[in-house]
PDB file of C-alpha atoms in Angstrom:
ATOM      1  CA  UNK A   1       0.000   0.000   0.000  1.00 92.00           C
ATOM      2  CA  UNK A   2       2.536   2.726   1.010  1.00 92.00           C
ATOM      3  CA  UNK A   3       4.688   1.744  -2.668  1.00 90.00           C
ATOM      4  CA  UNK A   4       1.213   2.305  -4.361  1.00 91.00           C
ATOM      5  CA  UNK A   5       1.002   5.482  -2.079  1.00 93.00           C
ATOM      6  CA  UNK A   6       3.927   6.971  -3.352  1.00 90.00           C
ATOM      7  CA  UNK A   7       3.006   6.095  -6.895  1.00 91.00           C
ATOM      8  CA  UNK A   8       0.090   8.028  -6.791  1.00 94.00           C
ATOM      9  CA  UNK A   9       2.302  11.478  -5.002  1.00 91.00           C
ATOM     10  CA  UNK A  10       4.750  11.712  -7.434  1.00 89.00           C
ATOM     11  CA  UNK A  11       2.127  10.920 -10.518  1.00 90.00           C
ATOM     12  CA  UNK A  12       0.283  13.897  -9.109  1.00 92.00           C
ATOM     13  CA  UNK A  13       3.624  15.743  -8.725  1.00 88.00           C
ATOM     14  CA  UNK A  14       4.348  15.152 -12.227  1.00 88.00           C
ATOM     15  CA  UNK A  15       0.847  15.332 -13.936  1.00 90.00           C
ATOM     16  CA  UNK A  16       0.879  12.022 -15.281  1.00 89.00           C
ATOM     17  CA  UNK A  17      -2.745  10.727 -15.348  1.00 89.00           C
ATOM     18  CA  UNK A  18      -1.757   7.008 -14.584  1.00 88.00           C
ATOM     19  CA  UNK A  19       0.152   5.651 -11.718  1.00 89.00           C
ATOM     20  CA  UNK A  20       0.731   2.620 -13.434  1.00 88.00           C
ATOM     21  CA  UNK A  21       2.937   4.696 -16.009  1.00 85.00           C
ATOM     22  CA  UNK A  22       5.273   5.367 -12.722  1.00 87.00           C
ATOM     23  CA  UNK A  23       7.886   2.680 -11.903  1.00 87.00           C
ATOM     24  CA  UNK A  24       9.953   3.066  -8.430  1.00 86.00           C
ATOM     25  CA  UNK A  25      13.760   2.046  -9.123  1.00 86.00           C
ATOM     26  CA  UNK A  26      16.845   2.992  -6.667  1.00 85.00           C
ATOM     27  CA  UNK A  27      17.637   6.240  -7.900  1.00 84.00           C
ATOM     28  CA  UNK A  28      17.700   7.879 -11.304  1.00 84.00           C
ATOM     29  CA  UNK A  29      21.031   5.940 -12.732  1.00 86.00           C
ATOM     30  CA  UNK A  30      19.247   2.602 -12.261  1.00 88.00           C
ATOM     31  CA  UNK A  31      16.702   4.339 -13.551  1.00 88.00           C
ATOM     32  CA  UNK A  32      18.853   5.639 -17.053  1.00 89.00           C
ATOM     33  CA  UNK A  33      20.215   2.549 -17.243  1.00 91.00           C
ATOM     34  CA  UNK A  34      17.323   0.537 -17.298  1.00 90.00           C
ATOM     35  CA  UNK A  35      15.485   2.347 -19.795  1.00 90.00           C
ATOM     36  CA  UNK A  36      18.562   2.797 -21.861  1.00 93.00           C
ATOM     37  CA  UNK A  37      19.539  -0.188 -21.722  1.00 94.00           C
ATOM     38  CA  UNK A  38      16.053  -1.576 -22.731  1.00 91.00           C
ATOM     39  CA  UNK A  39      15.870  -0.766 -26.488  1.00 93.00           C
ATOM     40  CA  UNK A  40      16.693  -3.315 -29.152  1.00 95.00           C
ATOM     41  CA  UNK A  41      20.079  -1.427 -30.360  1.00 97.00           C
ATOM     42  CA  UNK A  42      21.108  -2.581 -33.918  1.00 98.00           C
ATOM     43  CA  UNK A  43      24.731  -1.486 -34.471  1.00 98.00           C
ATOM     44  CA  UNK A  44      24.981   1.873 -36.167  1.00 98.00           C
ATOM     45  CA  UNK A  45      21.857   3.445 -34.174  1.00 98.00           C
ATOM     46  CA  UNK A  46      22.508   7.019 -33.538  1.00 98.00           C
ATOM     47  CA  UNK A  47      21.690   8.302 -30.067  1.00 97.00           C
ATOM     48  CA  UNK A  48      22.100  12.409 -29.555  1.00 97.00           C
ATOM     49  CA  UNK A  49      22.874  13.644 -26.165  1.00 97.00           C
ATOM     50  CA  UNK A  50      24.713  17.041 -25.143  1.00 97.00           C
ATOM     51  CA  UNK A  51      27.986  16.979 -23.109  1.00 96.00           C
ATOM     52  CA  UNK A  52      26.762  18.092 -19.932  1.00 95.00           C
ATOM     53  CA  UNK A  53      24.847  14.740 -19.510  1.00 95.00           C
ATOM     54  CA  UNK A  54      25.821  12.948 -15.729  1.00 94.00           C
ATOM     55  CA  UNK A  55      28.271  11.208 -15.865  1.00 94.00           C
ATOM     56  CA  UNK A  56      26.783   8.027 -15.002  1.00 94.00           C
ATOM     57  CA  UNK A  57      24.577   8.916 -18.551  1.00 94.00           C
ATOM     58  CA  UNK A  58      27.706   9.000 -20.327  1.00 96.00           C
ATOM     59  CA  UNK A  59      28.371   5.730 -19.033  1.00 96.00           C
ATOM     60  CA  UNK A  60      25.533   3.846 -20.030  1.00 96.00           C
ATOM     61  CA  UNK A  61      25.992   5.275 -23.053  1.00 97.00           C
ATOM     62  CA  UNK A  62      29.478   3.866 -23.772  1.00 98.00           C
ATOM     63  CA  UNK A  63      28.542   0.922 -22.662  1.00 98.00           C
ATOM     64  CA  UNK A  64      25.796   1.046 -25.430  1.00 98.00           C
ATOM     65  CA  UNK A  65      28.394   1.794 -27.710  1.00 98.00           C
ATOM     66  CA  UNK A  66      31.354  -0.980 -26.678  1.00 98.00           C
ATOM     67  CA  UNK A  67      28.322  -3.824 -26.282  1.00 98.00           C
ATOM     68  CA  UNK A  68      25.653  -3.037 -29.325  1.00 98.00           C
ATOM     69  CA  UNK A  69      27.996  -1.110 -31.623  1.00 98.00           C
ATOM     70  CA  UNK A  70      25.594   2.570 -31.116  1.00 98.00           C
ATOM     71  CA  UNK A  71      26.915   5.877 -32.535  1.00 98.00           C
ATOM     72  CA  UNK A  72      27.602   8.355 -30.166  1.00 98.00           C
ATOM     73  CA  UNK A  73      26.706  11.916 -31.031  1.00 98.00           C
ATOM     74  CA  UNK A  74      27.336  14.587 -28.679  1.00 98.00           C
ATOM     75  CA  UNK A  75      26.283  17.982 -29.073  1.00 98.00           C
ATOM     76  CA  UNK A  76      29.204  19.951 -27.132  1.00 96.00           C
ATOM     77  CA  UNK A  77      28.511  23.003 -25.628  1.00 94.00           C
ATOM     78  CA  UNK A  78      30.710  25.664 -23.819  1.00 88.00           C
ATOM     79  CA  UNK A  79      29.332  27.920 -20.964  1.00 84.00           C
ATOM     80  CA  UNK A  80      28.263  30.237 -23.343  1.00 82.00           C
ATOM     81  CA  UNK A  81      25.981  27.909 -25.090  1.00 85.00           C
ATOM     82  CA  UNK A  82      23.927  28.415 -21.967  1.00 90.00           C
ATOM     83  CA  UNK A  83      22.990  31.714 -22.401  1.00 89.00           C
ATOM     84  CA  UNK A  84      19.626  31.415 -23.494  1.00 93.00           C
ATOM     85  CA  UNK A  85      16.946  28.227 -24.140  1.00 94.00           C
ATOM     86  CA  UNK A  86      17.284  29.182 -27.916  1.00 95.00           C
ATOM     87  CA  UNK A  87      21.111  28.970 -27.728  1.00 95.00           C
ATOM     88  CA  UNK A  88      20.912  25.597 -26.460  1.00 96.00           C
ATOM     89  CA  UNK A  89      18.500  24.462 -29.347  1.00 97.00           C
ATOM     90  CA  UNK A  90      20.394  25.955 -31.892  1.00 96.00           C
ATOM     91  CA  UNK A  91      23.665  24.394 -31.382  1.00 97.00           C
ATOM     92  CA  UNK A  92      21.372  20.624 -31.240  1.00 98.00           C
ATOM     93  CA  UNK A  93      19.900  21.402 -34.183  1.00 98.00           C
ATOM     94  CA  UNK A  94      23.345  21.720 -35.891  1.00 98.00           C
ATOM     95  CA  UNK A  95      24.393  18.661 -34.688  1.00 98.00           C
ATOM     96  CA  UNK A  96      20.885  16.947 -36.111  1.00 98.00           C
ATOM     97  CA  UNK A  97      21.314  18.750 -39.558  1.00 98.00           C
ATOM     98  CA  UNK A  98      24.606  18.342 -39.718  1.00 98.00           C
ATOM     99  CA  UNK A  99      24.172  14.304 -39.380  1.00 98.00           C
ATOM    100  CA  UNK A 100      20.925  13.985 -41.564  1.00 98.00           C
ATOM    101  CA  UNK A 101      18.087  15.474 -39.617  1.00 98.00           C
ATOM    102  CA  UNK A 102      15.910  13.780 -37.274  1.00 97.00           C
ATOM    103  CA  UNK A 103      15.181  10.700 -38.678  1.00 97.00           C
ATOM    104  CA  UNK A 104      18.917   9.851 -38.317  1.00 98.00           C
ATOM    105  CA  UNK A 105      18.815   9.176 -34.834  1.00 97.00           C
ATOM    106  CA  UNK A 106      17.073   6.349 -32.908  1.00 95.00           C
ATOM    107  CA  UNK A 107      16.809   8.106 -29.882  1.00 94.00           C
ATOM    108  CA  UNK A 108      18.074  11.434 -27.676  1.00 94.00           C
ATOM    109  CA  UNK A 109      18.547  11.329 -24.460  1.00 94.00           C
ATOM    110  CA  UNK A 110      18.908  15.241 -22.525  1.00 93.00           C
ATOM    111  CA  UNK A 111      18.824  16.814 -18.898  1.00 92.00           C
ATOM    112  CA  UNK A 112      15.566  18.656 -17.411  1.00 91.00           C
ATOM    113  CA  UNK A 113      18.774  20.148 -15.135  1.00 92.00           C
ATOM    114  CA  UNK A 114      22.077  19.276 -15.808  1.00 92.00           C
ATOM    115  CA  UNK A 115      24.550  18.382 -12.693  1.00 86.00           C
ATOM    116  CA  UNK A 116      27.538  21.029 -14.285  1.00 85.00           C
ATOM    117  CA  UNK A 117      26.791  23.515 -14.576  1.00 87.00           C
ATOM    118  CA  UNK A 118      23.339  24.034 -13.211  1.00 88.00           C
ATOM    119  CA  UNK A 119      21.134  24.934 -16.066  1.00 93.00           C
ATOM    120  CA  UNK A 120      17.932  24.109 -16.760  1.00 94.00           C
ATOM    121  CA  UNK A 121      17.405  22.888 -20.452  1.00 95.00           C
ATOM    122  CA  UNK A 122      14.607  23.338 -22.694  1.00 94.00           C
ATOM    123  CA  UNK A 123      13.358  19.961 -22.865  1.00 92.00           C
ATOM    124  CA  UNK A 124       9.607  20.223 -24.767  1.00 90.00           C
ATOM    125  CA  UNK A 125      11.830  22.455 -27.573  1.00 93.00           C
ATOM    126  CA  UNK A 126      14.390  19.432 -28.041  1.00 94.00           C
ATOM    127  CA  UNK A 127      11.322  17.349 -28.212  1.00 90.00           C
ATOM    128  CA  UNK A 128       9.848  18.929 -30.796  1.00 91.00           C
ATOM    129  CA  UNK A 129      13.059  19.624 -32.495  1.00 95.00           C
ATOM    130  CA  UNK A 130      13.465  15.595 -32.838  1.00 93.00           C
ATOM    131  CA  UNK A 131       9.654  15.060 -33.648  1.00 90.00           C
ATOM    132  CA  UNK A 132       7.579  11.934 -32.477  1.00 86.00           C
ATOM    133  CA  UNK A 133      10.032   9.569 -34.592  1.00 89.00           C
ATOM    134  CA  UNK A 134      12.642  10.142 -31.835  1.00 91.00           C
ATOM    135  CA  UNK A 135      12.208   9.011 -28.585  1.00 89.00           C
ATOM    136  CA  UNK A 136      13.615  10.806 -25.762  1.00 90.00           C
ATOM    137  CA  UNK A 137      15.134   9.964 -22.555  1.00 90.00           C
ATOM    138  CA  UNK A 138      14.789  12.820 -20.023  1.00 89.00           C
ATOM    139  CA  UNK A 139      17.268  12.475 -17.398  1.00 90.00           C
ATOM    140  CA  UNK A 140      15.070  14.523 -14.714  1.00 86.00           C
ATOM    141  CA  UNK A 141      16.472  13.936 -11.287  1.00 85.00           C
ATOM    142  CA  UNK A 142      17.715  17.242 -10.702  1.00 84.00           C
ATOM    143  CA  UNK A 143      14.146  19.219 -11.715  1.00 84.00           C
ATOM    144  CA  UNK A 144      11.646  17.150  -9.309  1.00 80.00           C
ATOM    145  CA  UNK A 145      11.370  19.803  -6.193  1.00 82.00           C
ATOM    146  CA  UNK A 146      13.003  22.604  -8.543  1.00 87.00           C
ATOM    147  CA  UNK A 147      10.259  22.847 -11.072  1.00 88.00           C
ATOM    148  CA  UNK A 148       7.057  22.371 -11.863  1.00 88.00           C
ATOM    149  CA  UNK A 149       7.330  18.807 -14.254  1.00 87.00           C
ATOM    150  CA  UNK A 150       4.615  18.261 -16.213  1.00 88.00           C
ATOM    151  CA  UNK A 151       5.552  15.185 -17.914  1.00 86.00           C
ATOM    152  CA  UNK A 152       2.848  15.282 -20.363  1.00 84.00           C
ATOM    153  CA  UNK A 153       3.022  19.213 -21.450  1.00 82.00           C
ATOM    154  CA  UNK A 154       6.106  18.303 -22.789  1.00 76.00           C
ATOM    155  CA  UNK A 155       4.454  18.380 -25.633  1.00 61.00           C
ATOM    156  CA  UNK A 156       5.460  15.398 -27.726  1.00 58.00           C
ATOM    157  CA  UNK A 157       4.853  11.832 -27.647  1.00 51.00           C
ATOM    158  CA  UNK A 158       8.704  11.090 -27.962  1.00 49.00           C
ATOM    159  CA  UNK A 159       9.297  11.794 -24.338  1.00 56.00           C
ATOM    160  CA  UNK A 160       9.261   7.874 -23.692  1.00 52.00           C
ATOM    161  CA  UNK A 161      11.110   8.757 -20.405  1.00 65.00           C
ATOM    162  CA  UNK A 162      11.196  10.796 -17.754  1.00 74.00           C
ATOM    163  CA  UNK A 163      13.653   9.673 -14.874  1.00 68.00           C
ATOM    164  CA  UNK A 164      13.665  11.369 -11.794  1.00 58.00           C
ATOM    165  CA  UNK A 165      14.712  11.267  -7.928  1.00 49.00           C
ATOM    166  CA  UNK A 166      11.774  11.300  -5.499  1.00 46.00           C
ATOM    167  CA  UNK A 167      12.768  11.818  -1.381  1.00 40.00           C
TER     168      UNK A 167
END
């Protein structure tokens, strides 16, 4: 009862209408790594992230790549990238055009807040940026306390994920 209990708070929290769409794992990098490590990779499957993802992220990731043979594509971005939500969706979208567009990728995986530095990143934007043909991992267990998360208003289907820390 007090599991199902919980379920229910942080659905509420996060204004997802089922609490059966919630799953309780040990913290968010079990969490990452379970859903990342989920998908039927085929070698050669493109997954975009930005070089501010946690470390532990960047691991899974690499491990994806050693293990299934996935291409790594990192969008880097210096401090100054930060300066505005736009900024941020710019430089991804150079990174997407400049590797084939959208469809190239077989998933994304970005940040709500990223660890270093502390920004918070204009997830719903990079969703729509990708479209509904990319799914995206959020990694969001910096943003659940710090924001208001409303899993669904992120406006795209492609959010398959949203990982977060709760207590």
């Amino acid at each position: 009862p007090l599991m199902n209990e919980a379920k229910e708070l942080i659905a509420k929290e996060l204004h997802i209408p089922a609490v059966n769409d919630i799953v309780l794992v040990e913290n968010a990098s079990s969490g990452i790594n379970a859903v990342m490590r989920s998908f039927p990779w085929r070698a050669g499957d493109k997954v975009l992230y930005l070089n501010c993802a946690y470390g532990m992220v960047q691991n899974v990731l690499g491990y994806l790549a050693k293990t299934h043979g996935v291409v790594l594509v990192v969008v880097e971005m210096e401090s100054t990238g930060f300066a505005s939500p736009g900024a941020v969706i710019d430089a991804v979208a150079a990174v997407v055009k400049a590797h084939g567009g959208p469809s190239a990728f077989r998933a994304a995986v970005i940040s709500h807040i990223t660890s270093v530095p502390a920004v918070i990143l204009p997830v719903r934007e990079f969703c729509d940026l990708l479209g509904p043909g990319v799914p995206v991992v959020c990694d969001g267990a910096h943003a659940l306390g710090q924001l208001d998360v409303d899993v669904p208003a992120l406006g795209c289907a492609a959010c398959e994920s949203y990982v977060c820390m709760c207590g």
